[in-house]
Amino acid sequence: MGERIQSKKTFICSFCDCSASFSKSWKLEAHICKHTGLKPFPCVDCDKNFCTRYQLTRHQLNHSGDKPHKCQADGCVEAFATHSSMKNHMDKIHNNEGKPYKCDHQGCGKDFSKKHQLKAHMYEHTNLLPFHCSVTGCTKEFISRGRLDHHKKVHEGYPCEEDGCAFQGKTWSAYQTHKKEHRAKLPCDTCQKQFTNDRFLLLHKRHVHLGVKKELACPRKCGKSFRRQFHLESHVLSEHKGMRAFSCASPGCGKRFAMKVRPEVS
C-alpha cells in the first residue's frame, strides 16, 4: 500500500504556549474560541453568536428559508436547511426498516441497526455488562465496545512514535507532555535561549537583542498601544467592550479577565 499523505496544516494558533495547527481556517477559528471564550460571528437576524463563519452561514439558512437538502426517500417532500438535519430526518423517519437486531426480551420489542447496540441495550434487562476486559487479572466490564477500547489503553499505554524512543505513557496527557521533548529546539545565537517555534525565536531576537519594540495601537483611538497582539485584544475586550468572561480561580479574589491564558514573557 502507498504511503499515507498527511494534509499540510498551515493555519497555526498564535496564542503563546499553544502548538495547535489546522488544515482549514474555520477549524482554527473554532479553536480560538477555547482561548477567548468569545463567539465573534453574530447573526444580524437574531441574538445568536457563533465561533466560525461556517457555523454562522449554516445558521443563516434558517432565516433565509432556503432548504436545499431534499429528503431522499421516495414520496417524501420534506426539505431541510442543512445536510445534517436531512440525515437526522432520514434516520428517524425512514430508516427504521434497517434495524435487523431486535431485542427478544419479553415486552420490549426495540430494534437496532448494529449488533453491539443490542448488546449494550440488554444491560437494561439483565444488569450484566456485555463487554469484558480480556487482560489477565483485570475484571472490569463496560456497557459499550467504545468504552472497553478506551479502557484498554490503560494496559497498552501510549507508545512514542519517534524512532528509537522507548517511552510509553500510561495516560494521553503524559504522552502529550512527552511529545514536547521531541520538538526541534531552536537556540538563539546570542543568549542560547531555546524556542520550539521559529516565529517566537524571531520575536525574541527583535525585542530582546535588537531593541525593536513593535507598537500595536488601539483601534478605538484611546491612545494606548501594546507590544503583543494578545495584550491589545485583551485591552479592547475588557476596556472598550466590557467583556471579562474569565474569573480568577483563587478563593476570595474575584478579579475577571477578557482572555483565558496569558503569554510567556520573552
Short mmCIF file of C-alpha atoms in Angstrom, two decimals:
data_model
loop_
_atom_site.label_atom_id
_atom_site.label_comp_id
_atom_site.label_asym_id
_atom_site.label_seq_id
_atom_site.Cartn_x
_atom_site.Cartn_y
_atom_site.Cartn_z
CA MET A 1 0.00 0.00 0.00
CA GLY A 2 1.13 3.51 -0.72
CA GLU A 3 2.34 5.84 1.98
CA ARG A 4 -0.45 7.86 3.53
CA ILE A 5 -0.31 11.52 2.57
CA GLN A 6 -0.66 13.87 5.53
CA SER A 7 -2.61 17.07 4.98
CA LYS A 8 -0.48 20.18 5.44
CA LYS A 9 -1.57 22.17 8.47
CA THR A 10 -0.93 25.79 7.54
CA PHE A 11 -3.28 27.55 9.99
CA ILE A 12 -1.41 27.89 13.30
CA CYS A 13 -2.75 29.13 16.63
CA SER A 14 -1.00 32.39 17.59
CA PHE A 15 -1.55 32.06 21.34
CA CYS A 16 1.61 31.52 23.37
CA ASP A 17 2.14 28.02 24.80
CA CYS A 18 -0.29 26.60 22.22
CA SER A 19 1.08 24.50 19.37
CA ALA A 20 -2.25 23.64 17.72
CA SER A 21 -2.35 23.78 13.92
CA PHE A 22 -5.10 23.05 11.43
CA SER A 23 -5.56 22.35 7.73
CA LYS A 24 -8.62 24.62 7.42
CA SER A 25 -9.16 28.20 8.55
CA TRP A 26 -12.60 27.57 10.07
CA LYS A 27 -11.12 24.89 12.34
CA LEU A 28 -8.62 27.45 13.64
CA GLU A 29 -11.46 29.94 14.22
CA ALA A 30 -13.33 27.39 16.31
CA HIS A 31 -10.17 26.59 18.27
CA ILE A 32 -9.53 30.28 19.09
CA CYS A 33 -12.89 30.33 20.93
CA LYS A 34 -11.41 27.95 23.50
CA HIS A 35 -8.82 30.57 24.42
CA THR A 36 -11.04 33.65 24.43
CA GLY A 37 -14.43 32.19 25.38
CA LEU A 38 -15.92 34.52 22.75
CA LYS A 39 -18.04 33.84 19.68
CA PRO A 40 -17.06 36.60 17.23
CA PHE A 41 -19.60 35.93 14.47
CA PRO A 42 -23.04 37.36 15.40
CA CYS A 43 -26.22 36.72 13.45
CA VAL A 44 -27.81 40.01 12.31
CA ASP A 45 -31.29 38.47 12.37
CA CYS A 46 -31.26 37.16 15.95
CA ASP A 47 -29.18 37.31 19.13
CA LYS A 48 -27.12 34.16 18.49
CA ASN A 49 -23.33 34.20 18.09
CA PHE A 50 -21.00 31.60 16.58
CA CYS A 51 -17.35 30.60 16.76
CA THR A 52 -16.83 30.29 13.00
CA ARG A 53 -18.11 31.94 9.86
CA TYR A 54 -19.11 28.50 8.60
CA GLN A 55 -21.40 27.94 11.59
CA LEU A 56 -22.93 31.39 11.09
CA THR A 57 -23.54 30.78 7.37
CA ARG A 58 -25.22 27.46 8.11
CA HIS A 59 -27.39 29.08 10.79
CA GLN A 60 -28.48 31.91 8.50
CA LEU A 61 -30.18 29.38 6.24
CA ASN A 62 -32.83 29.11 8.95
CA HIS A 63 -33.67 32.80 8.43
CA SER A 64 -33.47 32.81 4.64
CA GLY A 65 -35.95 29.95 4.28
CA ASP A 66 -33.65 28.24 1.78
CA LYS A 67 -33.86 24.45 2.17
CA PRO A 68 -31.58 22.92 -0.44
CA HIS A 69 -31.36 19.44 1.11
CA LYS A 70 -34.31 17.32 -0.06
CA CYS A 71 -35.32 14.09 1.65
CA GLN A 72 -34.03 11.18 -0.44
CA ALA A 73 -36.86 8.82 0.44
CA ASP A 74 -39.35 8.11 -2.35
CA GLY A 75 -42.59 10.05 -1.94
CA CYS A 76 -41.31 12.30 0.86
CA VAL A 77 -41.41 16.05 0.12
CA GLU A 78 -39.58 17.25 3.25
CA ALA A 79 -36.62 19.60 2.76
CA PHE A 80 -34.02 20.95 5.19
CA ALA A 81 -31.58 23.83 5.55
CA THR A 82 -28.59 21.60 6.35
CA HIS A 83 -27.41 18.16 5.31
CA SER A 84 -27.19 17.03 8.95
CA SER A 85 -30.87 17.95 9.52
CA MET A 86 -31.87 15.95 6.46
CA LYS A 87 -29.77 12.98 7.62
CA ASN A 88 -31.37 13.07 11.08
CA HIS A 89 -34.81 13.06 9.43
CA MET A 90 -33.85 10.05 7.29
CA ASP A 91 -32.59 8.13 10.31
CA LYS A 92 -35.63 8.83 12.48
CA ILE A 93 -38.43 8.58 9.91
CA HIS A 94 -37.32 6.33 7.06
CA ASN A 95 -34.52 4.06 8.25
CA ASN A 96 -36.35 2.05 10.92
CA GLU A 97 -36.52 -0.83 8.44
CA GLY A 98 -32.71 -1.08 8.51
CA LYS A 99 -32.56 -2.32 12.10
CA PRO A 100 -32.24 -6.11 11.94
CA TYR A 101 -31.15 -6.69 15.55
CA LYS A 102 -34.26 -7.00 17.70
CA CYS A 103 -34.45 -7.33 21.47
CA ASP A 104 -36.19 -10.61 22.35
CA HIS A 105 -36.81 -9.67 25.97
CA GLN A 106 -40.50 -10.07 26.79
CA GLY A 107 -42.41 -6.83 26.38
CA CYS A 108 -39.51 -4.84 24.89
CA GLY A 109 -39.54 -5.07 21.09
CA LYS A 110 -36.80 -2.47 20.47
CA ASP A 111 -34.62 -2.95 17.42
CA PHE A 112 -31.15 -1.73 16.50
CA SER A 113 -29.06 -1.26 13.37
CA LYS A 114 -25.89 -2.75 14.89
CA LYS A 115 -25.24 -5.82 16.98
CA HIS A 116 -23.14 -4.04 19.61
CA GLN A 117 -26.04 -1.59 20.19
CA LEU A 118 -28.31 -4.51 21.01
CA LYS A 119 -25.69 -5.98 23.37
CA ALA A 120 -25.38 -2.68 25.21
CA HIS A 121 -29.18 -2.39 25.39
CA MET A 122 -29.53 -5.82 27.02
CA TYR A 123 -27.88 -4.38 30.14
CA GLU A 124 -31.18 -2.60 30.83
CA HIS A 125 -32.83 -6.00 31.26
CA THR A 126 -30.08 -8.17 32.78
CA ASN A 127 -27.83 -5.66 34.60
CA LEU A 128 -24.90 -7.66 33.17
CA LEU A 129 -22.36 -5.55 31.28
CA PRO A 130 -21.66 -7.21 27.92
CA PHE A 131 -18.06 -6.13 27.23
CA HIS A 132 -15.30 -7.58 29.42
CA CYS A 133 -11.63 -6.65 29.61
CA SER A 134 -9.56 -9.62 28.36
CA VAL A 135 -6.32 -8.65 30.13
CA THR A 136 -5.33 -11.22 32.75
CA GLY A 137 -6.15 -10.03 36.25
CA CYS A 138 -8.49 -7.24 35.14
CA THR A 139 -12.17 -7.78 35.94
CA LYS A 140 -13.61 -4.53 34.62
CA GLU A 141 -16.75 -4.59 32.46
CA PHE A 142 -18.29 -1.97 30.20
CA ILE A 143 -21.60 -1.13 28.60
CA SER A 144 -20.15 -0.46 25.12
CA ARG A 145 -17.23 -1.59 22.98
CA GLY A 146 -16.05 2.00 22.68
CA ARG A 147 -15.62 2.31 26.45
CA LEU A 148 -13.84 -1.04 26.53
CA ASP A 149 -11.42 0.06 23.80
CA HIS A 150 -10.75 3.28 25.69
CA HIS A 151 -10.07 1.28 28.87
CA LYS A 152 -7.58 -0.99 27.07
CA LYS A 153 -5.28 1.97 26.68
CA VAL A 154 -4.66 1.73 30.44
CA HIS A 155 -2.99 -1.61 29.78
CA GLU A 156 -1.49 -0.87 26.37
CA GLY A 157 -0.33 2.68 27.08
CA TYR A 158 0.56 5.33 24.50
CA PRO A 159 3.92 4.48 22.88
CA CYS A 160 6.08 7.25 21.47
CA GLU A 161 6.12 7.27 17.65
CA GLU A 162 9.63 8.73 17.38
CA ASP A 163 12.30 6.30 16.10
CA GLY A 164 14.42 4.87 18.88
CA CYS A 165 12.29 6.20 21.74
CA ALA A 166 11.02 3.58 24.18
CA PHE A 167 8.70 5.90 26.11
CA GLN A 168 5.17 4.60 26.72
CA GLY A 169 2.75 6.89 28.52
CA LYS A 170 0.13 5.48 30.84
CA THR A 171 -2.24 8.36 30.01
CA TRP A 172 -2.90 10.54 26.96
CA SER A 173 -1.80 13.66 28.83
CA ALA A 174 1.51 12.04 29.81
CA TYR A 175 2.05 11.11 26.17
CA GLN A 176 1.33 14.66 25.01
CA THR A 177 3.76 16.08 27.59
CA HIS A 178 6.45 13.69 26.40
CA LYS A 179 5.93 14.64 22.73
CA LYS A 180 7.08 18.17 23.51
CA GLU A 181 10.54 16.80 24.35
CA HIS A 182 10.98 15.75 20.71
CA ARG A 183 10.19 19.11 19.19
CA ALA A 184 13.12 20.73 17.45
CA LYS A 185 14.85 23.23 19.73
CA LEU A 186 15.89 26.47 18.03
CA PRO A 187 18.64 28.23 20.04
CA CYS A 188 19.19 31.96 20.00
CA ASP A 189 22.74 32.54 18.68
CA THR A 190 23.21 35.40 21.16
CA CYS A 191 21.97 34.10 24.53
CA GLN A 192 21.34 30.40 23.70
CA LYS A 193 17.75 30.55 24.96
CA GLN A 194 15.79 27.85 23.10
CA PHE A 195 12.45 28.01 21.30
CA THR A 196 10.24 25.43 19.61
CA ASN A 197 8.87 27.87 17.05
CA ASP A 198 10.94 29.98 14.61
CA ARG A 199 8.41 32.81 14.93
CA PHE A 200 8.95 33.05 18.70
CA LEU A 201 12.73 32.96 18.13
CA LEU A 202 12.48 35.86 15.67
CA LEU A 203 10.33 37.91 18.06
CA HIS A 204 12.79 37.21 20.88
CA LYS A 205 15.75 38.48 18.82
CA ARG A 206 13.89 41.60 17.73
CA HIS A 207 12.62 42.55 21.17
CA VAL A 208 15.48 41.46 23.43
CA HIS A 209 18.66 41.82 21.39
CA LEU A 210 17.80 44.38 18.71
CA GLY A 211 15.59 46.55 20.87
CA VAL A 212 12.84 46.70 18.25
CA LYS A 213 9.61 47.46 20.06
CA LYS A 214 6.59 46.70 17.94
CA GLU A 215 3.73 49.00 18.86
CA LEU A 216 0.13 48.00 18.19
CA ALA A 217 -2.17 51.00 18.53
CA CYS A 218 -5.64 50.54 19.97
CA PRO A 219 -8.17 50.70 17.09
CA ARG A 220 -10.59 52.58 19.36
CA LYS A 221 -8.21 55.60 19.28
CA CYS A 222 -7.82 55.75 23.06
CA GLY A 223 -4.11 56.49 22.79
CA LYS A 224 -2.84 53.21 24.24
CA SER A 225 -0.52 50.86 22.36
CA PHE A 226 0.88 47.40 23.05
CA ARG A 227 3.80 45.18 22.09
CA ARG A 228 1.77 41.98 21.80
CA GLN A 229 -1.41 41.18 19.90
CA PHE A 230 -2.62 39.25 22.95
CA HIS A 231 -2.45 42.35 25.15
CA LEU A 232 -4.15 44.50 22.51
CA GLU A 233 -7.04 42.05 22.15
CA SER A 234 -7.40 41.79 25.92
CA HIS A 235 -7.46 45.59 26.23
CA VAL A 236 -10.16 46.06 23.58
CA LEU A 237 -12.37 43.32 25.03
CA SER A 238 -12.11 44.39 28.66
CA GLU A 239 -11.82 48.19 28.46
CA HIS A 240 -13.91 49.05 25.42
CA LYS A 241 -16.40 46.18 25.23
CA GLY A 242 -16.65 45.36 28.93
CA MET A 243 -16.26 41.66 28.22
CA ARG A 244 -14.50 39.75 31.02
CA ALA A 245 -15.55 36.14 30.62
CA PHE A 246 -12.89 34.55 32.84
CA SER A 247 -12.58 34.90 36.62
CA CYS A 248 -9.61 34.17 38.90
CA ALA A 249 -9.85 30.70 40.44
CA SER A 250 -8.23 31.75 43.74
CA PRO A 251 -10.77 31.90 46.61
CA GLY A 252 -11.69 35.44 47.60
CA CYS A 253 -10.09 37.12 44.58
CA GLY A 254 -12.99 37.95 42.29
CA LYS A 255 -10.92 39.58 39.53
CA ARG A 256 -12.12 38.93 35.99
CA PHE A 257 -10.24 38.91 32.69
CA ALA A 258 -11.06 39.03 29.00
CA MET A 259 -8.61 36.31 27.94
CA LYS A 260 -8.16 32.83 29.34
CA VAL A 261 -4.40 32.46 29.01
CA ARG A 262 -1.52 34.87 29.32
CA PRO A 263 1.59 34.81 27.13
CA GLU A 264 5.04 33.94 28.44
CA VAL A 265 7.48 36.83 28.85
CA SER A 266 10.42 36.81 26.45
#
